[in-house]
Coordinates of C-alpha atoms and ligand atoms in Angstrom, one line a residue:
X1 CA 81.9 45.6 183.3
X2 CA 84.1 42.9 185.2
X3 CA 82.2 39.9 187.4
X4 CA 83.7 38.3 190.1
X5 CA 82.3 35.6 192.1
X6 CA 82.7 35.0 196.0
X7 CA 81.6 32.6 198.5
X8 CA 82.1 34.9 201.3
X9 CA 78.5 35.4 201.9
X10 CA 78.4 39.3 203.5
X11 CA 75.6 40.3 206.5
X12 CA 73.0 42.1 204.1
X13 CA 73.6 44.6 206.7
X14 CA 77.3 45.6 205.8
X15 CA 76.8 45.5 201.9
X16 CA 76.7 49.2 200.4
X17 CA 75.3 50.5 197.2
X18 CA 73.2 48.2 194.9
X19 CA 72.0 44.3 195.9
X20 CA 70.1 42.2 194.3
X21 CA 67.9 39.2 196.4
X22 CA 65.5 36.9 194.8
X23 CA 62.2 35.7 195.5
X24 CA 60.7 32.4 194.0
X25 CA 57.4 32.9 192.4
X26 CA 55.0 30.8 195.2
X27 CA 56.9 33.8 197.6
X28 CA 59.5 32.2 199.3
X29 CA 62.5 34.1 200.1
X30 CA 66.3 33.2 199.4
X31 CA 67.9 33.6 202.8
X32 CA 69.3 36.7 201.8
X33 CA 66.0 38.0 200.5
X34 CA 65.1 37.1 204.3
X35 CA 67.2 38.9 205.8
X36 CA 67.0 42.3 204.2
X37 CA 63.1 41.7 204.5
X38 CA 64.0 41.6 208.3
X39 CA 65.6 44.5 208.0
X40 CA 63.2 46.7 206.1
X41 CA 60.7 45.4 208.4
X42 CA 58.8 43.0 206.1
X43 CA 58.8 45.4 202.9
X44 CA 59.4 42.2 200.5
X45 CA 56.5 40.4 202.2
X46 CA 54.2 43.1 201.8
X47 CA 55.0 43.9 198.2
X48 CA 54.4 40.6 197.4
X49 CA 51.0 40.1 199.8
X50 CA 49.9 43.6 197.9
X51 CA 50.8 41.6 194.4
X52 CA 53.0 44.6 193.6
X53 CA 56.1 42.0 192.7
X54 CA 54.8 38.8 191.8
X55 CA 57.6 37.5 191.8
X56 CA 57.2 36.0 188.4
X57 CA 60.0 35.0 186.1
X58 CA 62.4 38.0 185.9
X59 CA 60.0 40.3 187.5
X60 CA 62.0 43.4 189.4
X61 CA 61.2 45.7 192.4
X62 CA 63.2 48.3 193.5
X63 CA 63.8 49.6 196.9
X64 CA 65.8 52.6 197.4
X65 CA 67.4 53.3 200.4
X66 CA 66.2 50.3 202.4
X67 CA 65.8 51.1 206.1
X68 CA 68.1 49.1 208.5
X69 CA 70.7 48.9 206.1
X70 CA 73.7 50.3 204.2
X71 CA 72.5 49.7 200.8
X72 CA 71.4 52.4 198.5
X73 CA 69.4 50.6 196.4
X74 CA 67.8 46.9 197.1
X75 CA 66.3 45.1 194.0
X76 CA 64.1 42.3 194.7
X77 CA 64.2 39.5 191.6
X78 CA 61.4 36.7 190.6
X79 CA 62.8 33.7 189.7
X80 CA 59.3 32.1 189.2
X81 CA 57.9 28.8 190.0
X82 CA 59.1 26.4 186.7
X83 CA 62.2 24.7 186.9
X84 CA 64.8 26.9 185.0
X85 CA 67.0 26.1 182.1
X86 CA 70.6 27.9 181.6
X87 CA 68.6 30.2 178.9
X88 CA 65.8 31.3 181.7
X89 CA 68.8 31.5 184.1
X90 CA 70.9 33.8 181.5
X91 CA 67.3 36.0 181.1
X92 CA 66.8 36.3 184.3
X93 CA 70.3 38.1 184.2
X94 CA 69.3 39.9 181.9
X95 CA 66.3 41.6 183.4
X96 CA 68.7 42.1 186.3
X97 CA 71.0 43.9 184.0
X98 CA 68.0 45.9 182.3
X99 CA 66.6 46.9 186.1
X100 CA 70.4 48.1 187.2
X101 CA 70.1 50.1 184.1
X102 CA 67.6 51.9 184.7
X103 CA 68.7 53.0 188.0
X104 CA 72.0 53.9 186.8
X105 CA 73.6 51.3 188.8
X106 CA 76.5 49.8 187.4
X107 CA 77.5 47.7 189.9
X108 CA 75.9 45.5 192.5
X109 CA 75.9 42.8 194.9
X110 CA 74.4 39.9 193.4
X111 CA 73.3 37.7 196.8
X112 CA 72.9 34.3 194.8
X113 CA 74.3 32.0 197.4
X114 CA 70.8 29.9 197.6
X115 CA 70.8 29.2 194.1
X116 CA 72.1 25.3 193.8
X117 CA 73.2 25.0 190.0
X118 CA 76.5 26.9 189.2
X119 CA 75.4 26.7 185.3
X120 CA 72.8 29.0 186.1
X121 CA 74.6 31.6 188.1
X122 CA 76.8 31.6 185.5
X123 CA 74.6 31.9 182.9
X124 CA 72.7 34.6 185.1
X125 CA 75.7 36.9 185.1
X126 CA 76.5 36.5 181.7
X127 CA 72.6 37.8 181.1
X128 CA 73.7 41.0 183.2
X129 CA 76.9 41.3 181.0
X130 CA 74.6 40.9 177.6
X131 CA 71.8 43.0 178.2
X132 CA 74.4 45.7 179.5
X133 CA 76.2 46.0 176.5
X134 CA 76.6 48.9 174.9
X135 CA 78.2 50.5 172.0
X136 CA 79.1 53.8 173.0
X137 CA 82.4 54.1 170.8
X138 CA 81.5 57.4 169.1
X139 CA 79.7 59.0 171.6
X140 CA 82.4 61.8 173.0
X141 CA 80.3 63.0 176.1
X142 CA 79.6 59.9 178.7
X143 CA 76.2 59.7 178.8
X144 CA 75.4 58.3 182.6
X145 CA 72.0 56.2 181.2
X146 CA 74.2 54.8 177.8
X147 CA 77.4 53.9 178.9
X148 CA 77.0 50.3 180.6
X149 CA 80.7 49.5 179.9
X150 CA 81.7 50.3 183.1
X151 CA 80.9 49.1 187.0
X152 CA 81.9 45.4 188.7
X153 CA 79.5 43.0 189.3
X154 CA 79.9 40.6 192.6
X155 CA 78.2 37.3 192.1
X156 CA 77.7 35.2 195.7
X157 CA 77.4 31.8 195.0
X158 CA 78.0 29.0 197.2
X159 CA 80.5 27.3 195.4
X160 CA 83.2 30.2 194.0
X161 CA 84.9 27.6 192.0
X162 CA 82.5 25.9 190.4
X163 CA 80.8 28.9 189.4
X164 CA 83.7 30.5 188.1
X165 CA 84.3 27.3 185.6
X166 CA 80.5 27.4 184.3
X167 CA 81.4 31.1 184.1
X168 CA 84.1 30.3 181.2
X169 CA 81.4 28.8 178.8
X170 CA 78.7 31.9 179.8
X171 CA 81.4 34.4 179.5
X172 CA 82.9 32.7 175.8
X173 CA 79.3 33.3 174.7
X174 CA 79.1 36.7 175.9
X175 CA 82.3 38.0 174.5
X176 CA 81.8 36.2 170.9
X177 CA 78.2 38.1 170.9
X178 CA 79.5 41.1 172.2
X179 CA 82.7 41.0 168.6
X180 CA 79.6 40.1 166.4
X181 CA 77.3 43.4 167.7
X182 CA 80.9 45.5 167.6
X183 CA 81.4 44.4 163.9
X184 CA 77.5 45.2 163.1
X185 CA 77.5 48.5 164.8
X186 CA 80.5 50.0 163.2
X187 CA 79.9 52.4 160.4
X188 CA 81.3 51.6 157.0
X189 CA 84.0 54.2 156.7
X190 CA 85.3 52.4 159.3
X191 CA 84.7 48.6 159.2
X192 CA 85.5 47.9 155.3
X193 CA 86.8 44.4 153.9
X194 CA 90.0 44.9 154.8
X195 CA 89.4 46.6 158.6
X196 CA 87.3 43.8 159.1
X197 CA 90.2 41.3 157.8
X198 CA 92.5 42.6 160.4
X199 CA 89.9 42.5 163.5
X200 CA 89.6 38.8 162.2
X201 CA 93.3 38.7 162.6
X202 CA 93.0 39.4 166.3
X203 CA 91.1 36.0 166.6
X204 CA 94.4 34.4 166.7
X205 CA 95.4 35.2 169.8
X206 CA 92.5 32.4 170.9
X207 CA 94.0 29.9 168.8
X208 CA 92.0 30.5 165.9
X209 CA 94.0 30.4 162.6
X210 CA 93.1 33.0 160.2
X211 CA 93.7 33.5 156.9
X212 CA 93.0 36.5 154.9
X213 CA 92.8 36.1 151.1
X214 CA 93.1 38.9 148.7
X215 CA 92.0 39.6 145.3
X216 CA 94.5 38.6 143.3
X217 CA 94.1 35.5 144.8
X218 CA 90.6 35.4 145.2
X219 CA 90.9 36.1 141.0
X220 CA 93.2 32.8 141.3
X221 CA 91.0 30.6 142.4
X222 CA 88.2 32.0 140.4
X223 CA 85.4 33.8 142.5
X224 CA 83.9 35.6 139.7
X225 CA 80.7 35.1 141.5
X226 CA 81.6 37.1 144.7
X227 CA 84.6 39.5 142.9
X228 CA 81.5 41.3 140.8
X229 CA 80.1 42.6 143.7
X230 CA 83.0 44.7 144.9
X231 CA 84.5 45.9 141.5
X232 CA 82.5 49.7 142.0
X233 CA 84.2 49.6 145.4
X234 CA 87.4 51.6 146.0
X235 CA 87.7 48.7 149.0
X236 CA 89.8 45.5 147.5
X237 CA 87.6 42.5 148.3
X238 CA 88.6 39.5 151.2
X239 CA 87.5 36.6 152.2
X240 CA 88.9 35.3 155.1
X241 CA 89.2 31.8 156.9
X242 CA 88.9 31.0 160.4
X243 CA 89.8 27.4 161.7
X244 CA 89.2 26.3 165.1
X245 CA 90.8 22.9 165.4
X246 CA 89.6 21.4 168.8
X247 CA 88.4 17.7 168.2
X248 CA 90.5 15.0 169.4
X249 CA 90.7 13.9 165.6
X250 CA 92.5 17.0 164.0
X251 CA 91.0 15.4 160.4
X252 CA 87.8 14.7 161.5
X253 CA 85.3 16.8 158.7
X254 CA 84.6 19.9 160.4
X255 CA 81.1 22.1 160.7
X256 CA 81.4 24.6 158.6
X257 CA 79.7 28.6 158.8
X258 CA 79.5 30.7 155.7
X259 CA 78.5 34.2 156.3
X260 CA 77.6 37.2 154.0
X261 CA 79.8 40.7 154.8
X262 CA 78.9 43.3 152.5
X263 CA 80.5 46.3 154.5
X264 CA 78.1 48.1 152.9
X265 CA 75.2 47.9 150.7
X266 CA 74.6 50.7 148.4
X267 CA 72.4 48.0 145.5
X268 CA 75.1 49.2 142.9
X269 CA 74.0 50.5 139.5
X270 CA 70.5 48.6 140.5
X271 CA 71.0 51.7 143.2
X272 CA 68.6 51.4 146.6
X273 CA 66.9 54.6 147.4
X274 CA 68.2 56.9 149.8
X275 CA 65.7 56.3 152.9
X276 CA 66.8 54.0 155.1
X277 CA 70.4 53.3 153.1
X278 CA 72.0 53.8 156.3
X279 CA 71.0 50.7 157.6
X280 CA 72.6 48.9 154.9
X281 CA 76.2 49.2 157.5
X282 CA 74.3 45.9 158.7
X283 CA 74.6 43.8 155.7
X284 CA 77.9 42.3 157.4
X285 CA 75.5 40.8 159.5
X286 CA 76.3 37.0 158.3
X287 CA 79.7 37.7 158.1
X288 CA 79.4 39.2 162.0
X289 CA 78.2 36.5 163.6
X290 CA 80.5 33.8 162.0
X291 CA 83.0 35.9 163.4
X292 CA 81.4 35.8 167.2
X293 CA 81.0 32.1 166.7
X294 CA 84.6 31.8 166.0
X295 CA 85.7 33.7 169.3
X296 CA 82.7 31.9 170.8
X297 CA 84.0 28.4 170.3
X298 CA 87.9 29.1 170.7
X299 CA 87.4 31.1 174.0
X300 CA 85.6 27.8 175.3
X301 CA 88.0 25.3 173.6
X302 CA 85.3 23.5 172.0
X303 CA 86.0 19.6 171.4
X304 CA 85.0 20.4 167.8
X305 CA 86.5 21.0 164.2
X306 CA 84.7 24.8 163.4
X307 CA 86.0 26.5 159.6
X308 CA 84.4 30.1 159.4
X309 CA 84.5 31.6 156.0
X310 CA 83.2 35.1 155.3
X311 CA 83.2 36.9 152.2
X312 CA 84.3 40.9 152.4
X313 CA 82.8 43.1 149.8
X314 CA 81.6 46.8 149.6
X315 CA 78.7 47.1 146.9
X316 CA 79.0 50.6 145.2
X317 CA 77.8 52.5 141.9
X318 CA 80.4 53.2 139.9
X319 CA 81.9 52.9 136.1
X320 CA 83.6 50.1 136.8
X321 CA 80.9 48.2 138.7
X322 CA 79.0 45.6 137.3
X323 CA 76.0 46.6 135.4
X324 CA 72.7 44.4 135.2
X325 CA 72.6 42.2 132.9
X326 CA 76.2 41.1 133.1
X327 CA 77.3 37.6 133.0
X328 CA 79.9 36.4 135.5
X329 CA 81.5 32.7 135.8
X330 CA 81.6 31.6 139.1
X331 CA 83.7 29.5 140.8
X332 CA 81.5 26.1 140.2
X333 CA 82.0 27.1 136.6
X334 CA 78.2 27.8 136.4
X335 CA 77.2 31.1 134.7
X336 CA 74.9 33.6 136.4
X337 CA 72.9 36.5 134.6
X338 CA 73.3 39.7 136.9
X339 CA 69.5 41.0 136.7
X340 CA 69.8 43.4 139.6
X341 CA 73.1 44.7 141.1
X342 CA 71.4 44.7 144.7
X343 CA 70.5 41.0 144.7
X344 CA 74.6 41.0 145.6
X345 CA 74.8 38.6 148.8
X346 CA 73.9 35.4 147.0
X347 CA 76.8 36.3 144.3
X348 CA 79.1 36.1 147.3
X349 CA 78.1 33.3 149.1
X350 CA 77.8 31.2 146.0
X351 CA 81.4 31.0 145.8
X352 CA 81.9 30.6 149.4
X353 CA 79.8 27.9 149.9
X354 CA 81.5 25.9 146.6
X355 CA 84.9 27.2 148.2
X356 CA 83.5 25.5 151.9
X357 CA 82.6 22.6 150.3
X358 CA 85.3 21.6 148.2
X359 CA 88.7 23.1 150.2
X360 CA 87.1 21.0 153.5
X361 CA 84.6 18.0 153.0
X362 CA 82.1 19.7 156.0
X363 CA 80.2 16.9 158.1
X364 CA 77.6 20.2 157.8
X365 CA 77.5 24.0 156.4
X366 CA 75.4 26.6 157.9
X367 CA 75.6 30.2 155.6
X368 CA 73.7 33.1 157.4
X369 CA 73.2 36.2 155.4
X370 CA 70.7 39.4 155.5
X371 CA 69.7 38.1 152.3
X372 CA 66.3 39.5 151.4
X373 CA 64.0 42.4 153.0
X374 CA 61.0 39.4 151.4
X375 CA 62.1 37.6 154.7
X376 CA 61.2 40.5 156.9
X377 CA 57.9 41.0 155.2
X378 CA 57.2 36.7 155.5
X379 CA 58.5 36.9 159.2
X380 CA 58.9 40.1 160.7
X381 CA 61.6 40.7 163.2
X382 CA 60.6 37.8 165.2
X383 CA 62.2 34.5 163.0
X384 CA 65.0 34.2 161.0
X385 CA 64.2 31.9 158.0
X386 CA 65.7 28.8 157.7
X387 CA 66.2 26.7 154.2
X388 CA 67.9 23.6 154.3
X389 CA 68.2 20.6 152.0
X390 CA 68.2 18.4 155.5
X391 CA 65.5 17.4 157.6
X392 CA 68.4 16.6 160.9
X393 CA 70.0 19.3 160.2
X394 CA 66.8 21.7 160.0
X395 CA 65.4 20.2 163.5
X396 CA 69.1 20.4 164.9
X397 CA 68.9 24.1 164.3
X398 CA 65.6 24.4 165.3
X399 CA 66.1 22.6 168.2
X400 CA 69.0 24.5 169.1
X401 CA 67.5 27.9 168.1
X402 CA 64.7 27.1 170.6
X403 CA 66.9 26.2 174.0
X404 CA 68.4 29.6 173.2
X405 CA 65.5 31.7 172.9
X406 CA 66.2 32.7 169.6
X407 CA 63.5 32.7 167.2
X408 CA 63.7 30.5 163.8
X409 CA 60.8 29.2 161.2
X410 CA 61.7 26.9 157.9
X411 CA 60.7 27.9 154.8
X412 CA 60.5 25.6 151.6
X413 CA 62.8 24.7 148.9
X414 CA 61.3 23.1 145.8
X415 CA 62.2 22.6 142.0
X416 CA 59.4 24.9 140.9
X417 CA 61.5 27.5 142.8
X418 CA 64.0 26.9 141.3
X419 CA 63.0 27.0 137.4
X420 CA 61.9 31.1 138.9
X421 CA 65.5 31.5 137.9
X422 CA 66.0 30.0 134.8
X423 CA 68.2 32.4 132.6
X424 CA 67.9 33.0 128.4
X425 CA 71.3 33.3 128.5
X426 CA 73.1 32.2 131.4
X427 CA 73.2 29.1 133.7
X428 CA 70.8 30.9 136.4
X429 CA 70.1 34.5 136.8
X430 CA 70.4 36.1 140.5
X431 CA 66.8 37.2 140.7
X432 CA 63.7 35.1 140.9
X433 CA 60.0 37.2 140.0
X434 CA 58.2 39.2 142.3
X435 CA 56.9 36.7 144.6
X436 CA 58.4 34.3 147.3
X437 CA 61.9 36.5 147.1
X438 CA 63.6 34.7 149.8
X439 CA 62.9 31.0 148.7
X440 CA 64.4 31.8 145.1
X441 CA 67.3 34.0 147.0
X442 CA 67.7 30.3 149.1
X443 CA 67.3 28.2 145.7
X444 CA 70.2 30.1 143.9
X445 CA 72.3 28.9 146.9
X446 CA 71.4 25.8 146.6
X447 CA 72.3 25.4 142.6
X448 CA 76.0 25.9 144.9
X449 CA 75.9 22.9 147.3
X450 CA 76.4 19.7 147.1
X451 CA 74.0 16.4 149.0
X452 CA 76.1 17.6 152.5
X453 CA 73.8 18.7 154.6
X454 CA 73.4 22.6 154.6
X455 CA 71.3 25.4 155.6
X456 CA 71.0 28.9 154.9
X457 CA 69.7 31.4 157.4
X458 CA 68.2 34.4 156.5
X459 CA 69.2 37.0 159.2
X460 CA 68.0 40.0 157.7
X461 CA 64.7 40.7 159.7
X462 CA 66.8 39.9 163.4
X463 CA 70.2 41.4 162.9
X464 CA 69.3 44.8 164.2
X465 CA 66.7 45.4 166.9
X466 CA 64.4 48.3 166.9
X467 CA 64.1 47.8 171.3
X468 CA 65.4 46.2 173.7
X469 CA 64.7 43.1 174.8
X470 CA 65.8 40.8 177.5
X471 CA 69.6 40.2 176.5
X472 CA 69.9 42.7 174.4
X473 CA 69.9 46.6 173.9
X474 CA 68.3 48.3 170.7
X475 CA 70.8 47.7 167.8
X476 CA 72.9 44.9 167.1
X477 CA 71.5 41.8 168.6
X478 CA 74.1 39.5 167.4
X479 CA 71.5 36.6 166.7
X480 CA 73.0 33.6 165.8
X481 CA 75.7 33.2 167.9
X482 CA 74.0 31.4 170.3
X483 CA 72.2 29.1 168.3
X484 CA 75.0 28.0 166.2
X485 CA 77.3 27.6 169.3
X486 CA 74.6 24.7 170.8
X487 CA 74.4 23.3 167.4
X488 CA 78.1 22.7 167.4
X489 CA 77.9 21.8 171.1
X490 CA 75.3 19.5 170.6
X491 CA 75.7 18.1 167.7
X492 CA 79.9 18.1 166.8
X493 CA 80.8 17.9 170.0
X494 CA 81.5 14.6 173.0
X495 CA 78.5 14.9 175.1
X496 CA 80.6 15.9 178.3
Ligands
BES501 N1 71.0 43.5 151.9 C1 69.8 43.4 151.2 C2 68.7 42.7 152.0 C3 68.2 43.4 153.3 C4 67.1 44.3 153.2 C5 68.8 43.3 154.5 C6 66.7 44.9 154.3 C7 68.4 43.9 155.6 C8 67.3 44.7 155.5 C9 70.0 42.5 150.0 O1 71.2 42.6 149.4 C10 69.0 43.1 148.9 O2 69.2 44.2 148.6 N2 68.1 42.2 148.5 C11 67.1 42.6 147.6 C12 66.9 41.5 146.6 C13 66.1 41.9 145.4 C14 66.9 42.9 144.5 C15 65.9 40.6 144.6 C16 65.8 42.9 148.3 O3 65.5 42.2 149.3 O4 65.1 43.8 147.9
MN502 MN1 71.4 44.2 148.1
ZN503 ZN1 72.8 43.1 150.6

């Protein structure tokens, strides 16, 4: 789907196929709204009067074949009657996006020339892009109501210019969603540690530099921590690094995202059971939205120091995989007791977030993993869970998690936690008891970080969504992205 903005405001009457108008939520009509309710003889009014479109808030009403004009299909559009933020603005889009989709329109007339902030007209047809998006890469016969890739979208705004430069901010955010949900929806035959290294690679073309580090060298530097999880895999484990070096002060201490990519997730010898396995293609889902936050930030040149690190790993059965009860050595030197094989992410980011911490000094580190299923049963699909040893940092990400729409709830961390996984033998093992599974998940991380302020997300209960919702389709959501590209906004970056 390609947008292009004009300031060439057509007559309503000459536009053909799909336009939208909008109506504010006390009932009063954009200008353009006006004049195709001229033209259809008051239809808008009326509709409204009947409270058939209230006119609320990303409310939609569809009128095909308008009289008095050449439009096939005109789609009325609430904007409400609060002031609007650049998220409502973006939603807004994307209940646009959801309406065209259900006619099979894919692509319109968007008649936004009354709308004074070119923020939120960008934003707004960004929210058509995101809610449009759809992965439709192994489907072989076109389906007409799936495939939203295609179609052009003309945005008329009174200013062209300014609303194509708020567009390059809208559109970063898009596109960096849109490489996390790709990465999540591939199967894991195809998107393996090292596939996944070389779509990485591509991030270089934004300026990102990347580095992919193999096993020997991962062996080198002494992950024993993450290399146990992969050693059942016929797949070579990676970790690779992503720098984005856009402050002013190349040396300044950059933020810092950690995410979990286990391709796939079989549980190893502790093996899951079959029902439901298939999801497990998702357990990248850390790893993915590092990934979109990287292409997020370059493709909008943030003023900002960003270092992505993800760690690669497939966890299979196998007689050479680790077994439970194994001891590895991780890279801080501290032991760990393998108690189950399928408590695997924390072994990987353990040594990514010593790695983080001592190659680059972070100002902050965010890991965001699909930890533990616990955190779906605390939170459901709604919040991720947030664990932090930082009060800012927590109402930083909160904050930020809010002005996106994106849902978020802190958990606790506490040193009675923590003695749940006390070892016989080891340092720590990597399971806690029965209870509060994701706070002892989040305490292990913690035995690996330093006083820096750091957090750790658990994305396993948002990754993938069971329906759609405003901007996005069932699937990958590609949570995340958003929030963590306003924290660095907001928080690493000049306020503009
Ligand atoms: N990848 C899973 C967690 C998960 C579950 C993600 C459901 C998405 C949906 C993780 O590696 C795992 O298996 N965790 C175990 C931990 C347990 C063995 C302590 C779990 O949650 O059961
Ligand atoms: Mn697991
Ligand atoms: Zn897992």
């Amino acid at each position: 789907m390609t947008i292009m903005f004009s300031d060439a405001a057509p007559a309503i009457t000459e536009i053909g196929g799909t336009a939208v108008v909008f109506v504010a939520g006390d009932g009063t009509l954009s200008k353009a709204a006006t004049a195709a309710d001229d033209a259809m003889g008051g239809a808008i009014r009326r509709a409204f009067n009947a409270k058939k479109f209230k006119a609320k808030h990303g409310d939609t009403i569809a009128f095909p074949f308008p009289a008095g004009m050449k439009i096939d299909k005109l789609i009325a559009a609430g904007t409400g009657t609060d002031p609007q933020t650049a998220t409502d603005a973006r939603r807004l889009g994307g209940k646009i996006g959801a309406a065209l989709g259900k006619m099979g329109a894919s692509s319109a007339t968007i008649l936004a020339a009354d709308m004074d902030d070119p923020t939120h007209i960008a934003e707004m047809a960004a929210g058509i892009r995101l809610r449009r998006y759809a992965f439709t890469k192994y489907k072989t016969k076109a389906d007409a109501k799936s495939d939203h890739g295609e179609g052009n979208i003309t945005v008329i705004a009174a200013d062209k210019a300014k609303a194509e430069a708020a567009f390059i901010d809208a559109n970063a955010l898009a596109e960096g969603t849109f490489f996390t949900r790709d990465l999540v929806s591939e199967p894991a035959n195809i998107l393996y540690p090292d596939s996944f290294a070389e779509r990485l690679e591509t991030l270089a073309d934004h300026g990102v530099e990347v580095v992919v580090l193999d096993e020997k060298q991962l062996e080198e530097i002494g992950m024993g921590s993450l290399l146990c999880v992969g050693l059942g895999s016929e797949r070579e484990s990676k970790v690779v690094v992503m720098k984005w070096n856009g402050a002013d002060d190349a040396n300044a201490a950059p933020f810092c995202a950690v995410g979990k990519g286990v391709t796939f997730d079989t549980g190893g010898i502790s093996i899951k059971p079959a029902g439901g396995m298939e999801e497990m293609t998702m357990d990248m889902g850390g790893a993915g939205v590092v990934s979109g936050l990287m292409k997020t930030v370059a493709m909008r040149k943030a003023k900002a120091n960003v270092v992505g690190i993800v760690g690669l790993v497939e966890n299979m059965p196998d007689g050479k995989a680790t077994r439970p009860g194994d001891i590895v050595t991780s890279l801080s030197g501290q032991t760990i007791e393998v108690i189950n094989t399928d408590a695997e992410g924390r072994l990987v980011l353990a040594d990514l977030l010593t790695y983080a911490q001592r190659e680059f000094k972070p100002a902050a580190t965010v890991n965001l993993a699909t930890l533990t299923g616990a955190i779906i049963i605390a939170l459901g699909n709604l919040n991720a869970g947030l664990f932090s040893n930082s009060d800012a940092l927590s109402e930083q990400l909160a904050d930020a998690a809010k002005a996106e729409g994106e849902g978020i709830w802190r958990l606790p961390l506490s040193k009675e936690y923590d003695d749940l996984i006390k070892s016989s033998l080891a340092d720590m093992k990597n399971t806690g008891g029965r209870g509060a599974g994701s706070i002892t998940a989040a305490q292990f991380l913690q035995r690996f970080v330093d006083d820096s302020p750091w957090a750790h997300i658990d994305i396993a209960g948002v990754t993938l969504s069971k329906e759609a919702k405003p901007l996005y389709p069932k699937g990958a959501s590609g949570w995340g992205v958003a929030t963590l590209n306003r924290l660095v906004r907001d928080i690493f970056e000049p306020s503009a």
